[in-house]
Amino acid sequence: MARNREFEVNTVLGKAMGVFWEKGYEKTSMQDLVTEMGVHRRSIYDTFGDKHDLFMKVIDRYEEVVGTRIYHADGQTSPKKAIREIFERVIGKKEDKPRGCLMVNTAVELAIHDEEAAAKVNESFSKTEARLQELVELGIKSGEIDAGQDARKLAQFLNNTLLGLRVLVKTTEDAEKLQGIVDTTLSILD
């Protein structure tokens, strides 16, 4: 007779996310996951599949939780302010989260040899770029951003800088340096 699941899927995915985010895919063992998730190994396999399947579900959950903050910024905010908020979230202190970005970590660690991971990373990066382009276009339309700007190229530039910033926050706690990068980058919108 099958047992009822005794855990909430998104809660344990969040716990697995923390392990993968901190240790990376390769250095995370199934025992690490069992310990952190508080779920029996058999239940992990039955619910999520193997370690790779679980990681892909974690990436989807990360995109759902973290990506939502980028893709659905407050509609009451001006486009320039919404872009700044995206950058500020990246450098903001998050004591309860590992430093950096799980999606960037995945790009660096897995994308070159894991097609499924690469596809998820590329989709995430493309969604961010599309959101930035949408905000730039809104700023141009409202007159907040110079109409002479190419929205697509500007969004590509902003996304590239945002990705670099997501890497840099893993290696420095120099808030002044990070803020200076954000300010200099966003000065292109003036």
Tab-separated table of C-alpha atoms in Angstrom:
chain	number	residue	atom	x	y	z
A	1	MET	CA	0.000	0.000	0.000
A	2	ALA	CA	1.390	3.397	-1.008
A	3	ARG	CA	2.159	5.881	1.754
A	4	ASN	CA	0.851	9.410	1.653
A	5	ARG	CA	3.503	12.035	1.160
A	6	GLU	CA	4.395	13.590	4.500
A	7	PHE	CA	5.953	16.803	3.194
A	8	GLU	CA	5.026	19.837	1.162
A	9	VAL	CA	6.794	19.706	-2.210
A	10	ASN	CA	7.667	23.410	-2.490
A	11	THR	CA	9.022	23.475	1.060
A	12	VAL	CA	11.426	20.593	0.454
A	13	LEU	CA	12.335	21.974	-2.985
A	14	GLY	CA	13.292	25.194	-1.205
A	15	LYS	CA	15.534	23.248	1.142
A	16	ALA	CA	17.142	21.398	-1.776
A	17	MET	CA	17.582	24.749	-3.518
A	18	GLY	CA	19.600	26.033	-0.593
A	19	VAL	CA	21.939	23.029	-0.725
A	20	PHE	CA	22.503	23.219	-4.491
A	21	TRP	CA	22.880	27.010	-4.340
A	22	GLU	CA	25.523	26.822	-1.637
A	23	LYS	CA	27.465	23.726	-2.762
A	24	GLY	CA	26.775	23.514	-6.483
A	25	TYR	CA	25.372	20.533	-8.343
A	26	GLU	CA	28.467	18.336	-8.452
A	27	LYS	CA	29.450	18.780	-4.793
A	28	THR	CA	25.946	18.117	-3.495
A	29	SER	CA	25.491	14.493	-2.479
A	30	MET	CA	22.225	12.649	-2.104
A	31	GLN	CA	23.027	12.413	1.613
A	32	ASP	CA	23.323	16.214	1.765
A	33	LEU	CA	19.873	16.439	0.211
A	34	VAL	CA	18.345	13.791	2.504
A	35	THR	CA	19.761	15.580	5.557
A	36	GLU	CA	18.694	19.099	4.550
A	37	MET	CA	15.315	18.208	3.058
A	38	GLY	CA	14.384	15.977	6.017
A	39	VAL	CA	12.944	13.438	3.580
A	40	HIS	CA	13.884	9.797	3.162
A	41	ARG	CA	16.041	8.979	0.150
A	42	ARG	CA	13.329	6.682	-1.280
A	43	SER	CA	10.755	9.501	-1.004
A	44	ILE	CA	13.093	11.861	-2.865
A	45	TYR	CA	13.472	9.356	-5.696
A	46	ASP	CA	9.749	8.553	-5.754
A	47	THR	CA	8.702	12.215	-5.781
A	48	PHE	CA	11.451	13.969	-7.740
A	49	GLY	CA	13.461	11.281	-9.532
A	50	ASP	CA	17.237	11.128	-9.434
A	51	LYS	CA	19.569	13.952	-8.381
A	52	HIS	CA	19.516	15.530	-11.851
A	53	ASP	CA	15.719	15.417	-12.052
A	54	LEU	CA	15.520	16.996	-8.595
A	55	PHE	CA	17.978	19.693	-9.626
A	56	MET	CA	15.908	20.542	-12.728
A	57	LYS	CA	12.832	20.873	-10.498
A	58	VAL	CA	14.845	23.093	-8.136
A	59	ILE	CA	15.857	25.288	-11.092
A	60	ASP	CA	12.205	25.570	-12.108
A	61	ARG	CA	11.250	26.505	-8.541
A	62	TYR	CA	14.088	29.042	-8.352
A	63	GLU	CA	12.880	30.635	-11.568
A	64	GLU	CA	9.339	30.691	-10.213
A	65	VAL	CA	10.317	32.335	-6.922
A	66	VAL	CA	13.295	34.534	-7.811
A	67	GLY	CA	12.368	35.204	-11.429
A	68	THR	CA	8.963	36.493	-10.407
A	69	ARG	CA	10.661	39.382	-8.618
A	70	ILE	CA	12.282	40.415	-11.884
A	71	TYR	CA	9.523	39.716	-14.393
A	72	HIS	CA	6.657	41.164	-12.391
A	73	ALA	CA	8.007	44.336	-10.868
A	74	ASP	CA	5.545	46.742	-9.325
A	75	GLY	CA	3.472	48.378	-12.069
A	76	GLN	CA	3.332	51.615	-10.071
A	77	THR	CA	7.066	52.153	-10.445
A	78	SER	CA	8.594	54.220	-13.226
A	79	PRO	CA	10.524	52.137	-15.793
A	80	LYS	CA	13.913	53.536	-14.713
A	81	LYS	CA	13.097	52.879	-11.081
A	82	ALA	CA	11.948	49.334	-11.905
A	83	ILE	CA	15.259	48.662	-13.691
A	84	ARG	CA	17.170	50.052	-10.702
A	85	GLU	CA	15.149	47.832	-8.352
A	86	ILE	CA	16.173	44.763	-10.369
A	87	PHE	CA	19.841	45.705	-9.989
A	88	GLU	CA	19.441	46.635	-6.317
A	89	ARG	CA	17.904	43.241	-5.529
A	90	VAL	CA	21.012	41.550	-6.908
A	91	ILE	CA	23.369	43.447	-4.590
A	92	GLY	CA	21.031	43.506	-1.590
A	93	LYS	CA	22.096	41.652	1.549
A	94	LYS	CA	20.350	38.330	1.964
A	95	GLU	CA	21.649	36.667	5.099
A	96	ASP	CA	19.238	33.753	4.677
A	97	LYS	CA	20.385	32.942	1.112
A	98	PRO	CA	23.723	31.907	-0.342
A	99	ARG	CA	25.522	34.705	-2.155
A	100	GLY	CA	25.206	34.992	-5.881
A	101	CYS	CA	22.670	33.518	-8.254
A	102	LEU	CA	21.750	29.862	-8.619
A	103	MET	CA	21.030	30.356	-12.325
A	104	VAL	CA	24.461	31.898	-12.969
A	105	ASN	CA	26.062	29.122	-10.908
A	106	THR	CA	24.258	26.582	-13.086
A	107	ALA	CA	25.393	28.335	-16.258
A	108	VAL	CA	29.018	28.202	-15.151
A	109	GLU	CA	28.979	24.695	-13.711
A	110	LEU	CA	26.657	22.716	-15.993
A	111	ALA	CA	25.530	24.508	-19.136
A	112	ILE	CA	28.511	23.517	-21.254
A	113	HIS	CA	27.826	19.772	-20.859
A	114	ASP	CA	24.173	19.529	-19.794
A	115	GLU	CA	21.699	20.482	-22.520
A	116	GLU	CA	18.702	20.550	-20.204
A	117	ALA	CA	20.462	22.860	-17.737
A	118	ALA	CA	21.684	25.052	-20.607
A	119	ALA	CA	18.148	25.361	-21.963
A	120	LYS	CA	16.778	26.413	-18.560
A	121	VAL	CA	19.612	28.934	-18.075
A	122	ASN	CA	19.133	30.411	-21.534
A	123	GLU	CA	15.387	30.671	-21.026
A	124	SER	CA	15.895	32.483	-17.722
A	125	PHE	CA	18.488	34.885	-19.128
A	126	SER	CA	16.257	35.563	-22.163
A	127	LYS	CA	13.261	36.311	-19.936
A	128	THR	CA	15.320	38.789	-17.933
A	129	GLU	CA	16.544	40.477	-21.097
A	130	ALA	CA	12.983	40.643	-22.452
A	131	ARG	CA	11.791	42.217	-19.196
A	132	LEU	CA	14.580	44.789	-19.342
A	133	GLN	CA	13.705	45.568	-22.963
A	134	GLU	CA	10.050	45.976	-22.026
A	135	LEU	CA	11.004	48.429	-19.273
A	136	VAL	CA	13.342	50.366	-21.592
A	137	GLU	CA	10.590	50.588	-24.221
A	138	LEU	CA	8.157	51.862	-21.588
A	139	GLY	CA	10.753	54.429	-20.506
A	140	ILE	CA	11.278	55.580	-24.087
A	141	LYS	CA	7.526	55.812	-24.641
A	142	SER	CA	7.043	57.865	-21.467
A	143	GLY	CA	10.009	60.120	-22.263
A	144	GLU	CA	11.901	58.968	-19.178
A	145	ILE	CA	14.600	57.363	-21.370
A	146	ASP	CA	16.061	59.076	-24.443
A	147	ALA	CA	14.139	58.094	-27.582
A	148	GLY	CA	17.444	57.798	-29.452
A	149	GLN	CA	18.277	54.631	-27.502
A	150	ASP	CA	17.950	51.219	-29.175
A	151	ALA	CA	15.796	49.339	-26.649
A	152	ARG	CA	17.002	45.885	-27.718
A	153	LYS	CA	20.702	46.745	-27.567
A	154	LEU	CA	20.285	48.613	-24.302
A	155	ALA	CA	18.465	45.620	-22.782
A	156	GLN	CA	21.264	43.317	-23.949
A	157	PHE	CA	23.841	45.597	-22.332
A	158	LEU	CA	21.866	45.853	-19.095
A	159	ASN	CA	21.333	42.086	-18.961
A	160	ASN	CA	25.018	41.403	-19.556
A	161	THR	CA	25.994	43.798	-16.780
A	162	LEU	CA	23.363	42.293	-14.492
A	163	LEU	CA	24.817	38.831	-15.106
A	164	GLY	CA	28.297	40.085	-14.306
A	165	LEU	CA	26.982	41.673	-11.135
A	166	ARG	CA	25.333	38.373	-10.164
A	167	VAL	CA	28.767	36.752	-10.388
A	168	LEU	CA	30.567	39.556	-8.561
A	169	VAL	CA	28.286	39.420	-5.506
A	170	LYS	CA	29.680	35.938	-4.838
A	171	THR	CA	33.214	37.258	-4.532
A	172	THR	CA	32.908	40.599	-2.749
A	173	GLU	CA	31.007	42.157	0.088
A	174	ASP	CA	32.205	45.638	-0.887
A	175	ALA	CA	28.820	47.370	-0.948
A	176	GLU	CA	30.313	50.641	-2.174
A	177	LYS	CA	31.913	48.922	-5.155
A	178	LEU	CA	28.700	47.065	-6.043
A	179	GLN	CA	26.586	50.212	-5.711
A	180	GLY	CA	29.074	52.131	-7.870
A	181	ILE	CA	28.725	49.524	-10.617
A	182	VAL	CA	24.943	49.777	-10.458
A	183	ASP	CA	25.011	53.584	-10.524
A	184	THR	CA	27.506	53.743	-13.411
A	185	THR	CA	25.598	51.124	-15.412
A	186	LEU	CA	22.256	52.814	-14.966
A	187	SER	CA	23.653	56.227	-15.841
A	188	ILE	CA	23.315	55.092	-19.452
A	189	LEU	CA	19.563	55.536	-19.003
A	190	ASP	CA	19.959	59.274	-18.279
